[in-house]
Amino acid sequence: MEMSENVEVATPRAEGEREEEVTDKGKLLKMEEVVVSQPSTSQTGPEKAPVTQETSDGESEACAACLKLFSILVIVLFFPFSLVCSLKMVQEYERAVIFRLGRIIDGGAKGPGLFFVYPCMDSVTTVDMRTKAFDINPQEILTKDQLTVMVDAVMYLKIIDPVLSVTKVENVNGSCKLLGATTLRNTLGTYNMTDILSKRDEINTQMKVLLDEATDPWGVDVERVEITDVRLPEQMQRAMAAEAEATREARAKVIAAEGEQKASRALKEAADVMIESPAAMQLRYLQTLNTVAAEKNSTIIFPLPIEFLKTFTVQPQNQSQ
């Protein structure tokens, strides 16, 4: 009896454990179903996006076809007068960027010469391809050595891709002008004032490279950048003038001292020569008198050597003795 009771009691526990395992497996199965179901929902999303895009493209193409047909009818009905709106002309130095229903037509820019447009569909933007010169407004710049200067510059640029100049930037001329002013300030801020005055070619080349890198995405080519004028404050001008004057005076004194040194050496050599030959002194004396008399002077100072006067002083002393 005891054995049977033990068996009866054990069987429900085993069945309960099995039920828990089944339920746990059922939970696992449910979790797997949820995990599998999530990617299935995410996969259906991208499949719907191309469908909506294709439908929108189809609708736009249908609208474009209707507008094109309407434009052709308008041109045919008002034939002689419709040519004024449908025929456009650009000069040799111009290009026309045509937008058809908001998109650029195939083939890029048109011109020079005549081309055909649809009145109700196309909008034309004309771009000038000639080289343009822009005066950069005077910029007050703080140099590397903490000095303030006013700098003027000029920039020459040309549009090489009209499509990019219209689609990538709103106002290409104004943007290039502002970019040139900013580049001028940033570049000159890394130089000393003396370098700005003496290294203009190097600064111009550096600015041209920086502007080329910045304007290439806009379809613009910067041909040249030149610093036209550098204006210094009045106090700085006076200080520089005083410094330059002092430098010139010091150089003049050095040159004069070197001249005196060379002259003294020459006079010493001449004196040595004259000591060796006393007649040379007399000849030099007569040459000096000739030079003084040639200038038509009313008064001539006639110096006498002391040796010449000794002859007159020695004779009276002998007579007295």
PDB file of C-alpha atoms in Angstrom:
ATOM      1  CA  MET A   1       0.000   0.000   0.000  1.00  0.00           C
ATOM      2  CA  GLU A   2       2.745   2.365   0.801  1.00  0.00           C
ATOM      3  CA  MET A   3       4.397   1.722  -2.520  1.00  0.00           C
ATOM      4  CA  SER A   4       1.179   2.491  -4.391  1.00  0.00           C
ATOM      5  CA  GLU A   5       0.665   5.751  -2.513  1.00  0.00           C
ATOM      6  CA  ASN A   6       4.168   6.852  -3.305  1.00  0.00           C
ATOM      7  CA  VAL A   7       3.609   6.158  -6.927  1.00  0.00           C
ATOM      8  CA  GLU A   8       0.322   8.009  -6.987  1.00  0.00           C
ATOM      9  CA  VAL A   9       1.884  11.035  -5.314  1.00  0.00           C
ATOM     10  CA  ALA A  10       4.880  11.078  -7.628  1.00  0.00           C
ATOM     11  CA  THR A  11       2.883  10.906 -10.821  1.00  0.00           C
ATOM     12  CA  PRO A  12       1.137  14.271 -10.407  1.00  0.00           C
ATOM     13  CA  ARG A  13       4.483  15.959  -9.705  1.00  0.00           C
ATOM     14  CA  ALA A  14       5.956  14.522 -12.893  1.00  0.00           C
ATOM     15  CA  GLU A  15       2.922  15.586 -14.852  1.00  0.00           C
ATOM     16  CA  GLY A  16       3.165  19.093 -13.361  1.00  0.00           C
ATOM     17  CA  GLU A  17       6.759  19.332 -14.275  1.00  0.00           C
ATOM     18  CA  ARG A  18       5.952  18.243 -17.788  1.00  0.00           C
ATOM     19  CA  GLU A  19       3.193  20.806 -17.990  1.00  0.00           C
ATOM     20  CA  GLU A  20       5.644  23.520 -16.889  1.00  0.00           C
ATOM     21  CA  GLU A  21       8.120  22.401 -19.527  1.00  0.00           C
ATOM     22  CA  VAL A  22       5.406  22.460 -22.127  1.00  0.00           C
ATOM     23  CA  THR A  23       4.285  25.875 -21.065  1.00  0.00           C
ATOM     24  CA  ASP A  24       7.900  27.111 -21.056  1.00  0.00           C
ATOM     25  CA  LYS A  25       8.377  25.703 -24.510  1.00  0.00           C
ATOM     26  CA  GLY A  26       5.168  27.386 -25.501  1.00  0.00           C
ATOM     27  CA  LYS A  27       6.493  30.689 -24.206  1.00  0.00           C
ATOM     28  CA  LEU A  28       9.675  30.155 -26.140  1.00  0.00           C
ATOM     29  CA  LEU A  29       7.700  29.441 -29.227  1.00  0.00           C
ATOM     30  CA  LYS A  30       5.694  32.586 -28.723  1.00  0.00           C
ATOM     31  CA  MET A  31       8.870  34.657 -28.258  1.00  0.00           C
ATOM     32  CA  GLU A  32      10.343  33.185 -31.422  1.00  0.00           C
ATOM     33  CA  GLU A  33       7.164  34.041 -33.277  1.00  0.00           C
ATOM     34  CA  VAL A  34       7.423  37.653 -32.059  1.00  0.00           C
ATOM     35  CA  VAL A  35      11.103  37.941 -32.989  1.00  0.00           C
ATOM     36  CA  VAL A  36      10.471  36.504 -36.418  1.00  0.00           C
ATOM     37  CA  SER A  37       7.448  38.679 -36.935  1.00  0.00           C
ATOM     38  CA  GLN A  38       9.396  41.917 -36.271  1.00  0.00           C
ATOM     39  CA  PRO A  39      11.750  41.673 -39.283  1.00  0.00           C
ATOM     40  CA  SER A  40       8.808  40.719 -41.417  1.00  0.00           C
ATOM     41  CA  THR A  41       7.101  44.035 -40.607  1.00  0.00           C
ATOM     42  CA  SER A  42      10.354  45.977 -41.160  1.00  0.00           C
ATOM     43  CA  GLN A  43      10.856  44.392 -44.547  1.00  0.00           C
ATOM     44  CA  THR A  44       7.437  45.439 -45.790  1.00  0.00           C
ATOM     45  CA  GLY A  45       8.235  49.157 -45.115  1.00  0.00           C
ATOM     46  CA  PRO A  46      10.977  49.653 -47.740  1.00  0.00           C
ATOM     47  CA  GLU A  47       8.969  47.699 -50.247  1.00  0.00           C
ATOM     48  CA  LYS A  48       6.191  50.265 -50.004  1.00  0.00           C
ATOM     49  CA  ALA A  49       8.528  53.296 -50.372  1.00  0.00           C
ATOM     50  CA  PRO A  50       9.616  52.561 -53.971  1.00  0.00           C
ATOM     51  CA  VAL A  51       6.000  51.993 -54.881  1.00  0.00           C
ATOM     52  CA  THR A  52       4.991  55.436 -53.625  1.00  0.00           C
ATOM     53  CA  GLN A  53       8.038  57.006 -55.334  1.00  0.00           C
ATOM     54  CA  GLU A  54       7.159  55.299 -58.610  1.00  0.00           C
ATOM     55  CA  THR A  55       3.597  56.515 -58.359  1.00  0.00           C
ATOM     56  CA  SER A  56       4.770  60.090 -57.684  1.00  0.00           C
ATOM     57  CA  ASP A  57       7.177  59.914 -60.655  1.00  0.00           C
ATOM     58  CA  GLY A  58       4.376  58.633 -62.822  1.00  0.00           C
ATOM     59  CA  GLU A  59       2.081  61.460 -61.740  1.00  0.00           C
ATOM     60  CA  SER A  60       4.800  64.065 -62.417  1.00  0.00           C
ATOM     61  CA  GLU A  61       5.453  62.601 -65.857  1.00  0.00           C
ATOM     62  CA  ALA A  62       1.745  62.695 -66.620  1.00  0.00           C
ATOM     63  CA  CYS A  63       1.527  66.335 -65.528  1.00  0.00           C
ATOM     64  CA  ALA A  64       4.602  67.178 -67.575  1.00  0.00           C
ATOM     65  CA  ALA A  65       3.080  65.542 -70.645  1.00  0.00           C
ATOM     66  CA  CYS A  66      -0.154  67.497 -70.181  1.00  0.00           C
ATOM     67  CA  LEU A  67       1.684  70.800 -69.773  1.00  0.00           C
ATOM     68  CA  LYS A  68       3.877  70.070 -72.777  1.00  0.00           C
ATOM     69  CA  LEU A  69       0.815  69.348 -74.893  1.00  0.00           C
ATOM     70  CA  PHE A  70      -0.835  72.527 -73.645  1.00  0.00           C
ATOM     71  CA  SER A  71       2.295  74.554 -74.470  1.00  0.00           C
ATOM     72  CA  ILE A  72       2.394  73.129 -77.994  1.00  0.00           C
ATOM     73  CA  LEU A  73      -1.274  74.029 -78.482  1.00  0.00           C
ATOM     74  CA  VAL A  74      -0.634  77.585 -77.288  1.00  0.00           C
ATOM     75  CA  ILE A  75       2.327  77.911 -79.661  1.00  0.00           C
ATOM     76  CA  VAL A  76       0.285  76.591 -82.590  1.00  0.00           C
ATOM     77  CA  LEU A  77      -2.773  78.754 -81.870  1.00  0.00           C
ATOM     78  CA  PHE A  78      -0.800  81.972 -81.433  1.00  0.00           C
ATOM     79  CA  PHE A  79       1.884  81.025 -83.910  1.00  0.00           C
ATOM     80  CA  PRO A  80       3.354  84.314 -85.100  1.00  0.00           C
ATOM     81  CA  PHE A  81       3.239  85.895 -81.665  1.00  0.00           C
ATOM     82  CA  SER A  82       4.176  82.805 -79.641  1.00  0.00           C
ATOM     83  CA  LEU A  83       7.701  82.854 -81.084  1.00  0.00           C
ATOM     84  CA  VAL A  84       8.456  85.854 -78.898  1.00  0.00           C
ATOM     85  CA  CYS A  85       8.016  83.672 -75.798  1.00  0.00           C
ATOM     86  CA  SER A  86       9.364  80.381 -77.163  1.00  0.00           C
ATOM     87  CA  LEU A  87      12.593  81.565 -78.830  1.00  0.00           C
ATOM     88  CA  LYS A  88      15.406  82.838 -76.648  1.00  0.00           C
ATOM     89  CA  MET A  89      18.863  84.150 -77.538  1.00  0.00           C
ATOM     90  CA  VAL A  90      22.064  84.520 -75.529  1.00  0.00           C
ATOM     91  CA  GLN A  91      25.281  86.297 -76.436  1.00  0.00           C
ATOM     92  CA  GLU A  92      28.662  84.704 -77.123  1.00  0.00           C
ATOM     93  CA  TYR A  93      29.832  85.380 -73.575  1.00  0.00           C
ATOM     94  CA  GLU A  94      26.618  84.077 -71.935  1.00  0.00           C
ATOM     95  CA  ARG A  95      25.075  80.700 -71.170  1.00  0.00           C
ATOM     96  CA  ALA A  96      21.455  79.845 -70.378  1.00  0.00           C
ATOM     97  CA  VAL A  97      20.466  77.357 -67.666  1.00  0.00           C
ATOM     98  CA  ILE A  98      16.966  76.011 -68.394  1.00  0.00           C
ATOM     99  CA  PHE A  99      14.720  74.607 -65.659  1.00  0.00           C
ATOM    100  CA  ARG A 100      11.836  72.487 -66.931  1.00  0.00           C
ATOM    101  CA  LEU A 101       9.237  71.981 -64.218  1.00  0.00           C
ATOM    102  CA  GLY A 102      11.905  72.711 -61.599  1.00  0.00           C
ATOM    103  CA  ARG A 103      14.565  70.387 -63.018  1.00  0.00           C
ATOM    104  CA  ILE A 104      17.547  71.156 -65.220  1.00  0.00           C
ATOM    105  CA  ILE A 105      17.113  69.706 -68.691  1.00  0.00           C
ATOM    106  CA  ASP A 106      19.577  67.221 -70.122  1.00  0.00           C
ATOM    107  CA  GLY A 107      22.571  68.696 -71.886  1.00  0.00           C
ATOM    108  CA  GLY A 108      23.412  71.365 -69.303  1.00  0.00           C
ATOM    109  CA  ALA A 109      23.573  75.019 -70.244  1.00  0.00           C
ATOM    110  CA  LYS A 110      22.505  76.264 -73.681  1.00  0.00           C
ATOM    111  CA  GLY A 111      24.143  78.835 -75.890  1.00  0.00           C
ATOM    112  CA  PRO A 112      25.415  80.888 -77.470  1.00  0.00           C
ATOM    113  CA  GLY A 113      22.747  81.614 -80.087  1.00  0.00           C
ATOM    114  CA  LEU A 114      19.053  80.749 -80.380  1.00  0.00           C
ATOM    115  CA  PHE A 115      17.248  77.946 -78.558  1.00  0.00           C
ATOM    116  CA  PHE A 116      13.635  76.862 -78.086  1.00  0.00           C
ATOM    117  CA  VAL A 117      11.730  76.827 -74.772  1.00  0.00           C
ATOM    118  CA  TYR A 118       8.183  75.890 -73.797  1.00  0.00           C
ATOM    119  CA  PRO A 119       6.338  78.951 -72.446  1.00  0.00           C
ATOM    120  CA  CYS A 120       4.436  77.220 -69.651  1.00  0.00           C
ATOM    121  CA  MET A 121       7.136  74.796 -68.542  1.00  0.00           C
ATOM    122  CA  ASP A 122      10.592  76.357 -68.821  1.00  0.00           C
ATOM    123  CA  SER A 123      12.306  79.105 -66.870  1.00  0.00           C
ATOM    124  CA  VAL A 124      15.641  80.484 -68.122  1.00  0.00           C
ATOM    125  CA  THR A 125      18.538  81.828 -66.029  1.00  0.00           C
ATOM    126  CA  THR A 126      21.308  83.638 -67.920  1.00  0.00           C
ATOM    127  CA  VAL A 127      24.895  83.414 -66.635  1.00  0.00           C
ATOM    128  CA  ASP A 128      27.707  85.762 -67.698  1.00  0.00           C
ATOM    129  CA  MET A 129      30.942  83.837 -68.438  1.00  0.00           C
ATOM    130  CA  ARG A 130      33.296  86.842 -68.649  1.00  0.00           C
ATOM    131  CA  THR A 131      36.009  87.620 -66.134  1.00  0.00           C
ATOM    132  CA  LYS A 132      34.746  89.946 -63.420  1.00  0.00           C
ATOM    133  CA  ALA A 133      36.695  92.225 -61.094  1.00  0.00           C
ATOM    134  CA  PHE A 134      35.495  92.819 -57.538  1.00  0.00           C
ATOM    135  CA  ASP A 135      36.879  95.458 -55.195  1.00  0.00           C
ATOM    136  CA  ILE A 136      37.122  93.980 -51.731  1.00  0.00           C
ATOM    137  CA  ASN A 137      35.978  96.565 -49.222  1.00  0.00           C
ATOM    138  CA  PRO A 138      38.745  98.083 -47.044  1.00  0.00           C
ATOM    139  CA  GLN A 139      39.403  95.703 -44.173  1.00  0.00           C
ATOM    140  CA  GLU A 140      40.763  96.762 -40.786  1.00  0.00           C
ATOM    141  CA  ILE A 141      43.202  93.985 -39.929  1.00  0.00           C
ATOM    142  CA  LEU A 142      45.124  93.224 -36.747  1.00  0.00           C
ATOM    143  CA  THR A 143      48.534  91.906 -37.749  1.00  0.00           C
ATOM    144  CA  LYS A 144      50.613  89.289 -35.956  1.00  0.00           C
ATOM    145  CA  ASP A 145      52.660  91.969 -34.166  1.00  0.00           C
ATOM    146  CA  GLN A 146      49.498  93.629 -32.774  1.00  0.00           C
ATOM    147  CA  LEU A 147      49.290  96.535 -35.235  1.00  0.00           C
ATOM    148  CA  THR A 148      46.143  97.767 -36.980  1.00  0.00           C
ATOM    149  CA  VAL A 149      46.239  98.435 -40.736  1.00  0.00           C
ATOM    150  CA  MET A 150      43.648  99.113 -43.456  1.00  0.00           C
ATOM    151  CA  VAL A 151      44.069  96.923 -46.533  1.00  0.00           C
ATOM    152  CA  ASP A 152      42.365  97.174 -49.944  1.00  0.00           C
ATOM    153  CA  ALA A 153      42.383  94.313 -52.450  1.00  0.00           C
ATOM    154  CA  VAL A 154      40.896  93.347 -55.810  1.00  0.00           C
ATOM    155  CA  MET A 155      39.814  89.889 -56.989  1.00  0.00           C
ATOM    156  CA  TYR A 156      39.376  88.607 -60.568  1.00  0.00           C
ATOM    157  CA  LEU A 157      37.145  85.561 -61.105  1.00  0.00           C
ATOM    158  CA  LYS A 158      35.348  83.754 -63.910  1.00  0.00           C
ATOM    159  CA  ILE A 159      32.452  81.272 -63.984  1.00  0.00           C
ATOM    160  CA  ILE A 160      33.490  78.024 -65.663  1.00  0.00           C
ATOM    161  CA  ASP A 161      30.399  75.898 -64.886  1.00  0.00           C
ATOM    162  CA  PRO A 162      27.116  77.845 -65.155  1.00  0.00           C
ATOM    163  CA  VAL A 163      24.998  74.973 -63.856  1.00  0.00           C
ATOM    164  CA  LEU A 164      26.925  74.753 -60.575  1.00  0.00           C
ATOM    165  CA  SER A 165      26.966  78.534 -60.174  1.00  0.00           C
ATOM    166  CA  VAL A 166      23.150  78.561 -60.305  1.00  0.00           C
ATOM    167  CA  THR A 167      22.330  75.412 -58.330  1.00  0.00           C
ATOM    168  CA  LYS A 168      25.019  75.390 -55.623  1.00  0.00           C
ATOM    169  CA  VAL A 169      24.958  79.014 -54.426  1.00  0.00           C
ATOM    170  CA  GLU A 170      22.244  81.649 -54.339  1.00  0.00           C
ATOM    171  CA  ASN A 171      24.270  84.740 -55.272  1.00  0.00           C
ATOM    172  CA  VAL A 172      27.639  83.702 -56.674  1.00  0.00           C
ATOM    173  CA  ASN A 173      29.041  87.234 -57.038  1.00  0.00           C
ATOM    174  CA  GLY A 174      28.130  88.358 -53.544  1.00  0.00           C
ATOM    175  CA  SER A 175      29.293  85.095 -52.003  1.00  0.00           C
ATOM    176  CA  CYS A 176      32.687  85.315 -53.715  1.00  0.00           C
ATOM    177  CA  LYS A 177      33.096  88.917 -52.605  1.00  0.00           C
ATOM    178  CA  LEU A 178      32.350  88.106 -48.958  1.00  0.00           C
ATOM    179  CA  LEU A 179      34.593  85.057 -49.115  1.00  0.00           C
ATOM    180  CA  GLY A 180      37.413  87.201 -50.490  1.00  0.00           C
ATOM    181  CA  ALA A 181      37.085  89.690 -47.614  1.00  0.00           C
ATOM    182  CA  THR A 182      37.113  86.890 -45.033  1.00  0.00           C
ATOM    183  CA  THR A 183      40.133  85.214 -46.639  1.00  0.00           C
ATOM    184  CA  LEU A 184      41.976  88.553 -46.730  1.00  0.00           C
ATOM    185  CA  ARG A 185      41.483  89.094 -42.997  1.00  0.00           C
ATOM    186  CA  ASN A 186      42.415  85.539 -42.045  1.00  0.00           C
ATOM    187  CA  THR A 187      45.532  85.475 -44.236  1.00  0.00           C
ATOM    188  CA  LEU A 188      46.985  88.864 -43.275  1.00  0.00           C
ATOM    189  CA  GLY A 189      46.384  88.152 -39.590  1.00  0.00           C
ATOM    190  CA  THR A 190      49.227  85.605 -39.709  1.00  0.00           C
ATOM    191  CA  TYR A 191      51.823  88.097 -41.031  1.00  0.00           C
ATOM    192  CA  ASN A 192      53.792  90.914 -39.450  1.00  0.00           C
ATOM    193  CA  MET A 193      53.391  94.437 -40.778  1.00  0.00           C
ATOM    194  CA  THR A 194      56.812  94.429 -42.422  1.00  0.00           C
ATOM    195  CA  ASP A 195      55.996  91.131 -44.157  1.00  0.00           C
ATOM    196  CA  ILE A 196      52.725  92.570 -45.471  1.00  0.00           C
ATOM    197  CA  LEU A 197      54.635  95.464 -47.025  1.00  0.00           C
ATOM    198  CA  SER A 198      57.462  93.347 -48.462  1.00  0.00           C
ATOM    199  CA  LYS A 199      55.893  89.933 -49.281  1.00  0.00           C
ATOM    200  CA  ARG A 200      52.859  90.891 -51.327  1.00  0.00           C
ATOM    201  CA  ASP A 201      53.466  88.332 -54.061  1.00  0.00           C
ATOM    202  CA  GLU A 202      53.584  85.484 -51.558  1.00  0.00           C
ATOM    203  CA  ILE A 203      50.396  86.694 -49.858  1.00  0.00           C
ATOM    204  CA  ASN A 204      48.576  87.055 -53.191  1.00  0.00           C
ATOM    205  CA  THR A 205      49.492  83.490 -54.208  1.00  0.00           C
ATOM    206  CA  GLN A 206      48.382  82.062 -50.873  1.00  0.00           C
ATOM    207  CA  MET A 207      45.025  83.869 -51.060  1.00  0.00           C
ATOM    208  CA  LYS A 208      44.434  82.658 -54.631  1.00  0.00           C
ATOM    209  CA  VAL A 209      44.998  79.020 -53.608  1.00  0.00           C
ATOM    210  CA  LEU A 210      42.590  79.312 -50.666  1.00  0.00           C
ATOM    211  CA  LEU A 211      39.880  80.976 -52.751  1.00  0.00           C
ATOM    212  CA  ASP A 212      40.242  78.381 -55.531  1.00  0.00           C
ATOM    213  CA  GLU A 213      39.673  75.546 -53.075  1.00  0.00           C
ATOM    214  CA  ALA A 214      36.580  77.248 -51.649  1.00  0.00           C
ATOM    215  CA  THR A 215      34.953  78.264 -54.961  1.00  0.00           C
ATOM    216  CA  ASP A 216      35.557  75.081 -56.986  1.00  0.00           C
ATOM    217  CA  PRO A 217      32.235  73.520 -55.833  1.00  0.00           C
ATOM    218  CA  TRP A 218      30.464  76.672 -57.087  1.00  0.00           C
ATOM    219  CA  GLY A 219      31.862  76.386 -60.616  1.00  0.00           C
ATOM    220  CA  VAL A 220      34.015  79.519 -60.197  1.00  0.00           C
ATOM    221  CA  ASP A 221      37.700  79.955 -61.067  1.00  0.00           C
ATOM    222  CA  VAL A 222      39.655  82.677 -59.216  1.00  0.00           C
ATOM    223  CA  GLU A 223      42.201  83.989 -61.707  1.00  0.00           C
ATOM    224  CA  ARG A 224      44.037  86.551 -59.595  1.00  0.00           C
ATOM    225  CA  VAL A 225      44.036  88.313 -56.220  1.00  0.00           C
ATOM    226  CA  GLU A 226      46.001  91.530 -55.663  1.00  0.00           C
ATOM    227  CA  ILE A 227      46.552  93.762 -52.611  1.00  0.00           C
ATOM    228  CA  THR A 228      46.162  97.289 -53.957  1.00  0.00           C
ATOM    229  CA  ASP A 229      46.824  99.488 -50.917  1.00  0.00           C
ATOM    230  CA  VAL A 230      47.986  99.245 -47.302  1.00  0.00           C
ATOM    231  CA  ARG A 231      47.109 102.285 -45.173  1.00  0.00           C
ATOM    232  CA  LEU A 232      48.790 102.817 -41.818  1.00  0.00           C
ATOM    233  CA  PRO A 233      47.605 105.096 -38.961  1.00  0.00           C
ATOM    234  CA  GLU A 234      49.157 108.576 -38.801  1.00  0.00           C
ATOM    235  CA  GLN A 235      50.980 107.844 -35.548  1.00  0.00           C
ATOM    236  CA  MET A 236      52.481 104.714 -37.053  1.00  0.00           C
ATOM    237  CA  GLN A 237      53.537 106.651 -40.150  1.00  0.00           C
ATOM    238  CA  ARG A 238      55.297 109.262 -37.986  1.00  0.00           C
ATOM    239  CA  ALA A 239      57.034 106.586 -35.931  1.00  0.00           C
ATOM    240  CA  MET A 240      58.198 104.763 -39.051  1.00  0.00           C
ATOM    241  CA  ALA A 241      59.405 108.026 -40.608  1.00  0.00           C
ATOM    242  CA  ALA A 242      61.380 108.899 -37.461  1.00  0.00           C
ATOM    243  CA  GLU A 243      62.881 105.412 -37.383  1.00  0.00           C
ATOM    244  CA  ALA A 244      63.878 105.631 -41.035  1.00  0.00           C
ATOM    245  CA  GLU A 245      65.380 109.112 -40.538  1.00  0.00           C
ATOM    246  CA  ALA A 246      67.413 107.939 -37.538  1.00  0.00           C
ATOM    247  CA  THR A 247      68.642 104.959 -39.524  1.00  0.00           C
ATOM    248  CA  ARG A 248      69.728 107.205 -42.389  1.00  0.00           C
ATOM    249  CA  GLU A 249      71.525 109.622 -40.037  1.00  0.00           C
ATOM    250  CA  ALA A 250      73.394 106.789 -38.337  1.00  0.00           C
ATOM    251  CA  ARG A 251      74.415 105.395 -41.712  1.00  0.00           C
ATOM    252  CA  ALA A 252      75.617 108.847 -42.847  1.00  0.00           C
ATOM    253  CA  LYS A 253      77.734 109.232 -39.707  1.00  0.00           C
ATOM    254  CA  VAL A 254      79.299 105.838 -40.234  1.00  0.00           C
ATOM    255  CA  ILE A 255      80.088 106.701 -43.845  1.00  0.00           C
ATOM    256  CA  ALA A 256      81.597 110.060 -42.809  1.00  0.00           C
ATOM    257  CA  ALA A 257      83.752 108.395 -40.151  1.00  0.00           C
ATOM    258  CA  GLU A 258      85.001 105.846 -42.659  1.00  0.00           C
ATOM    259  CA  GLY A 259      85.864 108.728 -45.044  1.00  0.00           C
ATOM    260  CA  GLU A 260      87.785 110.569 -42.342  1.00  0.00           C
ATOM    261  CA  GLN A 261      89.705 107.424 -41.535  1.00  0.00           C
ATOM    262  CA  LYS A 262      90.678 106.878 -45.140  1.00  0.00           C
ATOM    263  CA  ALA A 263      91.604 110.593 -45.547  1.00  0.00           C
ATOM    264  CA  SER A 264      93.830 110.550 -42.464  1.00  0.00           C
ATOM    265  CA  ARG A 265      95.666 107.527 -43.797  1.00  0.00           C
ATOM    266  CA  ALA A 266      96.181 109.268 -47.144  1.00  0.00           C
ATOM    267  CA  LEU A 267      97.436 112.459 -45.433  1.00  0.00           C
ATOM    268  CA  LYS A 268      99.890 110.456 -43.353  1.00  0.00           C
ATOM    269  CA  GLU A 269     101.291 108.811 -46.476  1.00  0.00           C
ATOM    270  CA  ALA A 270     101.545 112.238 -48.172  1.00  0.00           C
ATOM    271  CA  ALA A 271     103.352 113.714 -45.161  1.00  0.00           C
ATOM    272  CA  ASP A 272     105.833 110.879 -45.208  1.00  0.00           C
ATOM    273  CA  VAL A 273     106.549 111.557 -48.864  1.00  0.00           C
ATOM    274  CA  MET A 274     106.959 115.300 -48.275  1.00  0.00           C
ATOM    275  CA  ILE A 275     109.399 114.743 -45.414  1.00  0.00           C
ATOM    276  CA  GLU A 276     111.641 112.760 -47.697  1.00  0.00           C
ATOM    277  CA  SER A 277     111.744 115.585 -50.337  1.00  0.00           C
ATOM    278  CA  PRO A 278     111.460 119.218 -49.045  1.00  0.00           C
ATOM    279  CA  ALA A 279     110.840 120.516 -52.564  1.00  0.00           C
ATOM    280  CA  ALA A 280     107.530 118.671 -52.627  1.00  0.00           C
ATOM    281  CA  MET A 281     106.267 120.905 -49.820  1.00  0.00           C
ATOM    282  CA  GLN A 282     107.118 124.033 -51.792  1.00  0.00           C
ATOM    283  CA  LEU A 283     105.396 122.673 -54.880  1.00  0.00           C
ATOM    284  CA  ARG A 284     102.277 121.848 -52.897  1.00  0.00           C
ATOM    285  CA  TYR A 285     102.364 125.362 -51.441  1.00  0.00           C
ATOM    286  CA  LEU A 286     102.543 126.979 -54.896  1.00  0.00           C
ATOM    287  CA  GLN A 287      99.753 124.730 -56.189  1.00  0.00           C
ATOM    288  CA  THR A 288      97.498 125.835 -53.338  1.00  0.00           C
ATOM    289  CA  LEU A 289      98.186 129.520 -54.154  1.00  0.00           C
ATOM    290  CA  ASN A 290      97.330 128.891 -57.786  1.00  0.00           C
ATOM    291  CA  THR A 291      94.034 127.292 -56.809  1.00  0.00           C
ATOM    292  CA  VAL A 292      93.090 130.201 -54.522  1.00  0.00           C
ATOM    293  CA  ALA A 293      93.993 132.845 -57.125  1.00  0.00           C
ATOM    294  CA  ALA A 294      91.935 131.119 -59.838  1.00  0.00           C
ATOM    295  CA  GLU A 295      88.687 131.852 -57.968  1.00  0.00           C
ATOM    296  CA  LYS A 296      88.953 135.693 -58.550  1.00  0.00           C
ATOM    297  CA  ASN A 297      89.185 136.598 -54.870  1.00  0.00           C
ATOM    298  CA  SER A 298      89.899 140.189 -53.871  1.00  0.00           C
ATOM    299  CA  THR A 299      91.900 139.176 -50.813  1.00  0.00           C
ATOM    300  CA  ILE A 300      94.581 136.514 -50.829  1.00  0.00           C
ATOM    301  CA  ILE A 301      96.177 135.261 -47.616  1.00  0.00           C
ATOM    302  CA  PHE A 302      99.821 134.598 -48.307  1.00  0.00           C
ATOM    303  CA  PRO A 303     101.252 132.312 -45.614  1.00  0.00           C
ATOM    304  CA  LEU A 304     104.990 132.271 -45.010  1.00  0.00           C
ATOM    305  CA  PRO A 305     106.881 129.364 -43.578  1.00  0.00           C
ATOM    306  CA  ILE A 306     108.668 129.833 -40.262  1.00  0.00           C
ATOM    307  CA  GLU A 307     111.988 128.693 -41.737  1.00  0.00           C
ATOM    308  CA  PHE A 308     111.846 131.608 -44.188  1.00  0.00           C
ATOM    309  CA  LEU A 309     111.486 134.142 -41.311  1.00  0.00           C
ATOM    310  CA  LYS A 310     114.377 132.662 -39.351  1.00  0.00           C
ATOM    311  CA  THR A 311     116.853 134.067 -41.887  1.00  0.00           C
ATOM    312  CA  PHE A 312     115.738 137.611 -40.997  1.00  0.00           C
ATOM    313  CA  THR A 313     115.938 137.062 -37.247  1.00  0.00           C
ATOM    314  CA  VAL A 314     119.375 135.420 -37.263  1.00  0.00           C
ATOM    315  CA  GLN A 315     121.246 138.298 -39.078  1.00  0.00           C
ATOM    316  CA  PRO A 316     120.401 141.077 -36.546  1.00  0.00           C
ATOM    317  CA  GLN A 317     121.594 138.862 -33.696  1.00  0.00           C
ATOM    318  CA  ASN A 318     124.986 138.332 -35.448  1.00  0.00           C
ATOM    319  CA  GLN A 319     125.442 142.070 -36.043  1.00  0.00           C
ATOM    320  CA  SER A 320     124.769 142.858 -32.406  1.00  0.00           C
ATOM    321  CA  GLN A 321     127.367 140.372 -31.341  1.00  0.00           C
TER     322      GLN A 321
END
